[in-house]
Coordinates of C-alpha atoms and ligand atoms in Angstrom, one line a residue:
M1 CA 0.1 -0.4 -0.1
S2 CA 1.4 3.4 -0.5
A3 CA 2.2 5.9 1.1
F4 CA -0.9 8.7 -0.8
V5 CA -3.7 9.0 2.1
T6 CA -7.0 10.7 1.1
R7 CA -10.2 12.0 3.2
F8 CA -13.8 13.4 2.4
A9 CA -15.2 15.4 5.2
P10 CA -18.6 15.6 5.0
S11 CA -20.7 18.1 7.6
P12 CA -23.5 16.5 8.9
T13 CA -25.9 19.4 8.2
G14 CA -28.4 17.3 5.8
L15 CA -28.7 14.5 3.3
L16 CA -25.9 14.2 0.1
H17 CA -26.5 15.7 -3.0
L18 CA -24.7 15.2 -6.4
G19 CA -21.2 17.2 -5.4
H20 CA -20.9 15.0 -2.4
A21 CA -20.9 12.3 -4.4
Y22 CA -18.8 13.7 -6.8
S23 CA -16.1 15.0 -4.1
A24 CA -16.5 11.5 -1.9
L25 CA -15.3 9.3 -5.6
I26 CA -12.7 11.3 -6.6
A27 CA -11.0 11.6 -3.8
S28 CA -11.7 7.3 -3.6
R29 CA -10.4 6.9 -7.0
A30 CA -7.1 8.5 -7.0
A31 CA -6.5 6.5 -4.0
N32 CA -7.0 3.6 -5.2
A33 CA -5.5 4.5 -8.8
Q34 CA -2.9 5.3 -6.3
G35 CA -3.0 1.8 -4.1
G36 CA -3.6 4.4 -0.9
R37 CA -5.8 4.6 1.5
M38 CA -9.3 6.8 1.6
I39 CA -10.8 8.3 5.2
L40 CA -14.1 9.1 5.6
R41 CA -13.8 12.1 8.7
I42 CA -17.9 13.5 10.0
E43 CA -17.0 17.9 10.4
D44 CA -19.8 17.7 12.9
I45 CA -18.3 20.0 15.5
D46 CA -21.8 22.1 14.5
Q47 CA -23.8 21.1 16.8
T48 CA -26.2 23.0 16.2
R49 CA -27.2 22.2 12.3
C50 CA -25.4 18.6 12.7
K51 CA -28.1 15.5 13.1
P52 CA -26.9 11.7 13.7
E53 CA -29.8 11.0 11.1
F54 CA -27.7 12.7 8.8
E55 CA -25.2 10.9 9.6
A56 CA -26.1 7.4 9.5
A57 CA -27.4 8.4 5.5
I58 CA -24.3 9.5 4.8
F59 CA -22.6 5.5 5.3
E60 CA -26.0 4.5 3.9
D61 CA -25.5 6.2 1.3
L62 CA -21.8 6.2 0.9
E63 CA -22.1 2.6 0.3
W64 CA -25.0 2.0 -2.2
L65 CA -22.4 4.3 -4.2
G66 CA -20.0 1.4 -3.7
L67 CA -17.4 3.2 -1.3
T68 CA -14.7 1.9 1.4
W69 CA -12.8 3.8 3.2
D70 CA -11.0 2.6 6.7
L71 CA -12.6 2.4 10.7
P72 CA -13.4 4.2 13.6
V73 CA -14.3 6.8 11.8
R74 CA -13.2 9.5 13.1
R75 CA -16.1 12.1 14.7
Q76 CA -14.5 15.6 15.5
S77 CA -17.6 16.3 18.4
D78 CA -15.5 13.1 19.8
H79 CA -12.3 15.3 20.0
L80 CA -13.3 18.8 21.6
S81 CA -10.3 18.3 23.5
D82 CA -7.7 18.2 20.4
Y83 CA -8.8 21.3 19.0
E84 CA -8.7 22.7 22.4
N85 CA -5.2 21.4 23.2
A86 CA -4.2 22.6 19.5
L87 CA -6.2 26.7 20.5
E88 CA -3.8 26.2 23.5
T89 CA -0.9 26.1 22.2
L90 CA -1.2 29.4 20.0
R91 CA -2.2 30.9 22.3
N92 CA 0.4 30.2 24.0
R93 CA 2.7 31.4 22.6
G94 CA 0.6 34.7 21.8
L95 CA -0.3 34.0 18.1
A96 CA -4.6 33.8 19.5
Y97 CA -7.3 36.6 21.1
R98 CA -10.1 36.6 22.0
C99 CA -13.1 38.3 20.6
F100 CA -16.2 39.2 21.4
K101 CA -18.1 40.4 18.4
T102 CA -21.8 39.7 17.6
R103 CA -22.3 38.4 13.9
K104 CA -23.4 42.0 13.2
E105 CA -20.5 43.8 14.1
V106 CA -18.1 41.5 12.9
A107 CA -20.4 42.1 9.1
D108 CA -19.7 45.7 9.1
E109 CA -16.9 44.9 10.0
I110 CA -15.8 43.4 6.7
A111 CA -18.2 45.6 4.5
R112 CA -15.6 48.5 5.5
A113 CA -12.2 46.0 5.8
P114 CA -9.7 46.2 4.8
H115 CA -7.2 48.5 6.7
E116 CA -4.8 49.7 5.5
T117 CA -1.5 48.9 9.2
P118 CA 1.6 49.6 8.5
E119 CA 1.7 45.7 9.1
G120 CA -1.1 45.1 5.9
P121 CA -4.3 44.8 6.3
Q122 CA -5.8 44.1 8.9
F123 CA -8.9 43.2 10.3
F124 CA -11.7 42.1 13.6
G125 CA -9.1 44.6 15.2
G126 CA -6.8 42.8 17.0
P127 CA -6.9 41.7 21.6
L128 CA -9.0 44.6 23.0
P129 CA -7.0 46.6 26.2
R130 CA -6.6 44.3 28.9
S131 CA -8.8 46.3 30.8
E132 CA -11.6 46.1 28.4
E133 CA -11.5 42.2 27.9
Q134 CA -11.6 41.9 31.6
A135 CA -14.7 43.8 31.6
F136 CA -16.2 41.8 29.2
I137 CA -15.2 38.0 30.6
E138 CA -17.0 39.6 34.3
A139 CA -19.8 40.5 33.1
G140 CA -20.0 36.8 31.2
A141 CA -19.9 37.6 27.2
A142 CA -19.5 34.6 25.4
F143 CA -16.9 35.2 22.7
A144 CA -14.2 33.5 20.1
W145 CA -11.1 33.4 19.4
R146 CA -8.8 34.4 16.4
L147 CA -6.0 34.5 15.0
S148 CA -3.6 37.0 15.4
I149 CA -1.7 37.3 11.7
S150 CA 0.1 40.1 12.9
E151 CA 0.9 37.9 16.0
A152 CA 2.0 35.0 12.8
K153 CA 3.6 37.6 11.1
H154 CA 6.0 38.4 14.2
A155 CA 6.2 34.4 15.0
L156 CA 7.6 33.4 11.5
G157 CA 9.2 37.0 10.4
E158 CA 10.6 36.0 7.0
K159 CA 8.8 32.1 6.4
F160 CA 5.8 34.6 6.8
D161 CA 6.4 36.0 3.3
T162 CA 7.7 32.7 0.9
L163 CA 4.9 30.6 2.7
S164 CA 3.3 28.7 -0.5
F165 CA 1.3 25.3 -0.7
Q166 CA 1.9 22.1 -3.5
Q167 CA -1.7 22.8 -5.3
Q168 CA -1.9 19.8 -7.5
L169 CA -4.2 19.9 -11.4
P170 CA -6.4 17.9 -12.7
S171 CA -3.5 17.2 -15.0
G172 CA -1.3 15.9 -11.9
E173 CA 1.0 18.5 -12.8
I174 CA 2.5 19.8 -9.3
K175 CA 2.2 24.0 -9.0
T176 CA 3.0 25.8 -5.6
I177 CA 1.4 28.9 -4.8
A178 CA 2.6 31.5 -2.4
A179 CA 0.2 31.4 0.3
T180 CA -1.7 34.9 1.4
P181 CA -2.9 33.9 4.4
D182 CA -3.4 37.3 5.2
I183 CA -6.3 37.6 3.2
F184 CA -8.6 36.7 5.5
G185 CA -7.7 39.3 7.8
D186 CA -7.8 38.0 11.6
A187 CA -9.6 34.1 11.2
V188 CA -11.6 32.0 13.7
I189 CA -10.0 30.0 14.9
A190 CA -12.2 28.9 17.6
R191 CA -16.1 29.9 16.9
K192 CA -17.7 30.7 20.3
D193 CA -20.2 28.1 20.2
A194 CA -18.5 25.6 19.8
G195 CA -14.9 26.0 21.5
T196 CA -13.1 25.3 17.5
S197 CA -13.4 26.2 14.0
Y198 CA -13.0 24.5 11.0
H199 CA -10.2 25.5 10.0
L200 CA -8.3 24.5 13.2
A201 CA -10.2 20.7 13.3
S202 CA -9.7 20.1 9.6
V203 CA -6.1 21.4 9.9
H204 CA -5.4 19.1 13.4
D205 CA -7.0 16.0 11.4
D206 CA -5.4 16.1 8.0
A207 CA -1.8 16.1 10.2
L208 CA -3.3 13.3 13.2
Q209 CA -4.9 11.1 10.4
G210 CA -1.3 11.8 8.2
I211 CA -3.5 12.9 4.9
T212 CA -0.9 12.8 2.7
H213 CA -3.6 14.8 0.1
V214 CA -6.4 16.9 0.4
L215 CA -8.9 16.7 -1.9
R216 CA -11.6 18.1 -1.8
G217 CA -14.0 21.3 -3.8
E218 CA -12.8 24.6 -5.7
D219 CA -15.3 26.9 -3.1
L220 CA -12.5 25.3 -0.1
A221 CA -9.5 26.4 -2.2
S222 CA -9.3 29.8 -1.1
A223 CA -9.5 28.2 2.9
A224 CA -6.0 27.0 2.2
H225 CA -4.1 29.8 2.4
F226 CA -4.7 29.8 5.7
H227 CA -4.9 26.1 6.6
R228 CA -1.2 26.1 6.0
L229 CA -0.4 29.2 7.7
L230 CA -1.5 26.7 11.0
Q231 CA 0.1 23.9 9.9
V232 CA 3.7 25.8 9.7
L233 CA 2.8 27.3 13.1
L234 CA 1.3 23.7 15.0
D235 CA 4.4 22.4 12.8
Y236 CA 1.9 19.4 11.1
P237 CA 3.2 18.1 7.9
E238 CA 2.6 19.8 4.9
P239 CA -0.6 17.4 2.1
V240 CA -0.8 18.4 -1.5
Y241 CA -3.9 20.3 -2.6
Q242 CA -6.4 18.8 -5.5
H243 CA -10.0 21.0 -5.7
H244 CA -11.8 19.8 -7.9
K245 CA -14.9 21.5 -9.6
L246 CA -18.2 21.7 -8.0
I247 CA -21.7 20.5 -9.2
T248 CA -24.3 22.5 -10.7
D249 CA -27.4 21.6 -11.8
D250 CA -28.5 22.8 -16.1
A251 CA -28.8 26.0 -14.8
G252 CA -25.2 26.6 -13.8
N253 CA -25.7 27.3 -10.2
R254 CA -23.9 25.3 -7.3
L255 CA -25.6 22.5 -5.7
A256 CA -26.9 23.2 -2.0
K257 CA -27.9 20.9 0.6
R258 CA -31.5 22.4 0.7
D259 CA -32.6 21.2 -3.4
K260 CA -34.0 18.0 -1.6
S261 CA -34.4 16.5 -5.7
I262 CA -30.7 15.4 -6.3
T263 CA -30.0 14.5 -2.5
L264 CA -29.1 10.8 -3.5
R265 CA -32.1 10.0 -1.4
A266 CA -34.3 10.8 -4.3
L267 CA -31.8 9.9 -6.6
R268 CA -31.9 6.1 -5.4
A269 CA -35.9 6.9 -5.0
G270 CA -36.8 7.4 -8.1
G271 CA -35.3 4.2 -9.5
E272 CA -31.6 5.4 -9.9
T273 CA -28.4 3.1 -9.9
P274 CA -25.0 4.5 -9.0
T275 CA -23.9 4.1 -12.3
D276 CA -26.0 6.5 -13.4
V277 CA -25.6 8.5 -10.5
F278 CA -21.3 8.0 -12.3
A279 CA -22.5 8.8 -15.9
R280 CA -24.9 12.1 -13.8
L281 CA -21.1 13.2 -12.9
G282 CA -18.9 12.3 -16.3
L283 CA -18.1 9.7 -14.3
S284 CA -16.6 5.9 -15.9
G285 CA -18.9 3.7 -14.8
V286 CA -16.2 1.4 -12.4
K287 CA -17.4 1.4 -8.5
G288 CA -15.8 3.0 -6.3
Ligands
LIG1 N1 -16.5 19.7 6.0 C1 -17.0 20.6 4.9 C2 -17.9 19.9 4.7 O1 -19.0 19.4 4.6 C3 -15.6 19.6 3.7 C4 -14.1 20.2 5.0 C5 -12.8 19.9 4.1 O2 -12.9 19.0 2.8 O3 -11.9 20.5 4.1 O4 -17.9 21.0 3.0

């Protein structure tokens, strides 16, 4: 078995649709072609939106497609202390700060941003003065943790300016892309409601699970810039990224979980077979 390890990492917030099937099949076929492995990971840190019935449906629908994956399946909500430890590492190095802003305040700030500072563009204003922060804490105000880009720049020095990641094109060619994690400003690494964020949990698990190739939709391509920074700060290994095209409907719109008609469930109930699904996706008829 080769060293190639990839993953399919759905969030159980709805039923899987054709877009998920495409992503899972691309990952599984790449693993098979390389004599490697595909890991299935349940990304359910958002406990308000994730539901056990959607998780069960993920297993059933992927099995129906003929996919196999390594067991046990990692469910992120079972491992929140791992992400807490990663956050603590960043906090101990002075790289994270509490953000008490409301959703509305953040949205307003993004609309106005970026603010030019001597350090480059900066969003979200950085940490509050100690006394103000203390007052918020004493008042029991909820807060998120953000990664301070300016502190990350200080910590990494020149290395920050030469950060890059490896991106594999559909042709197989691997390109080195200059990473610009500051485009997001100080991104959230632990949400108010979850104690972690997609970015931190995903990067942590990719490292823990030995993922060599991150295959996912191109809607997440820009996240690789920030993920690379987290990997360097946390001393995690560097995977190769491949971002595949998104499956759209006939009108060219991206599929969403609310489009019930193209869920794998609905297609199956309508009499379609996995081979029909492969054909819809422009993939050959071989299983898995
Ligand atoms: N859990 C994410 C989603 O369902 C995928 C994240 C990833 O592949 O990095 O969109």
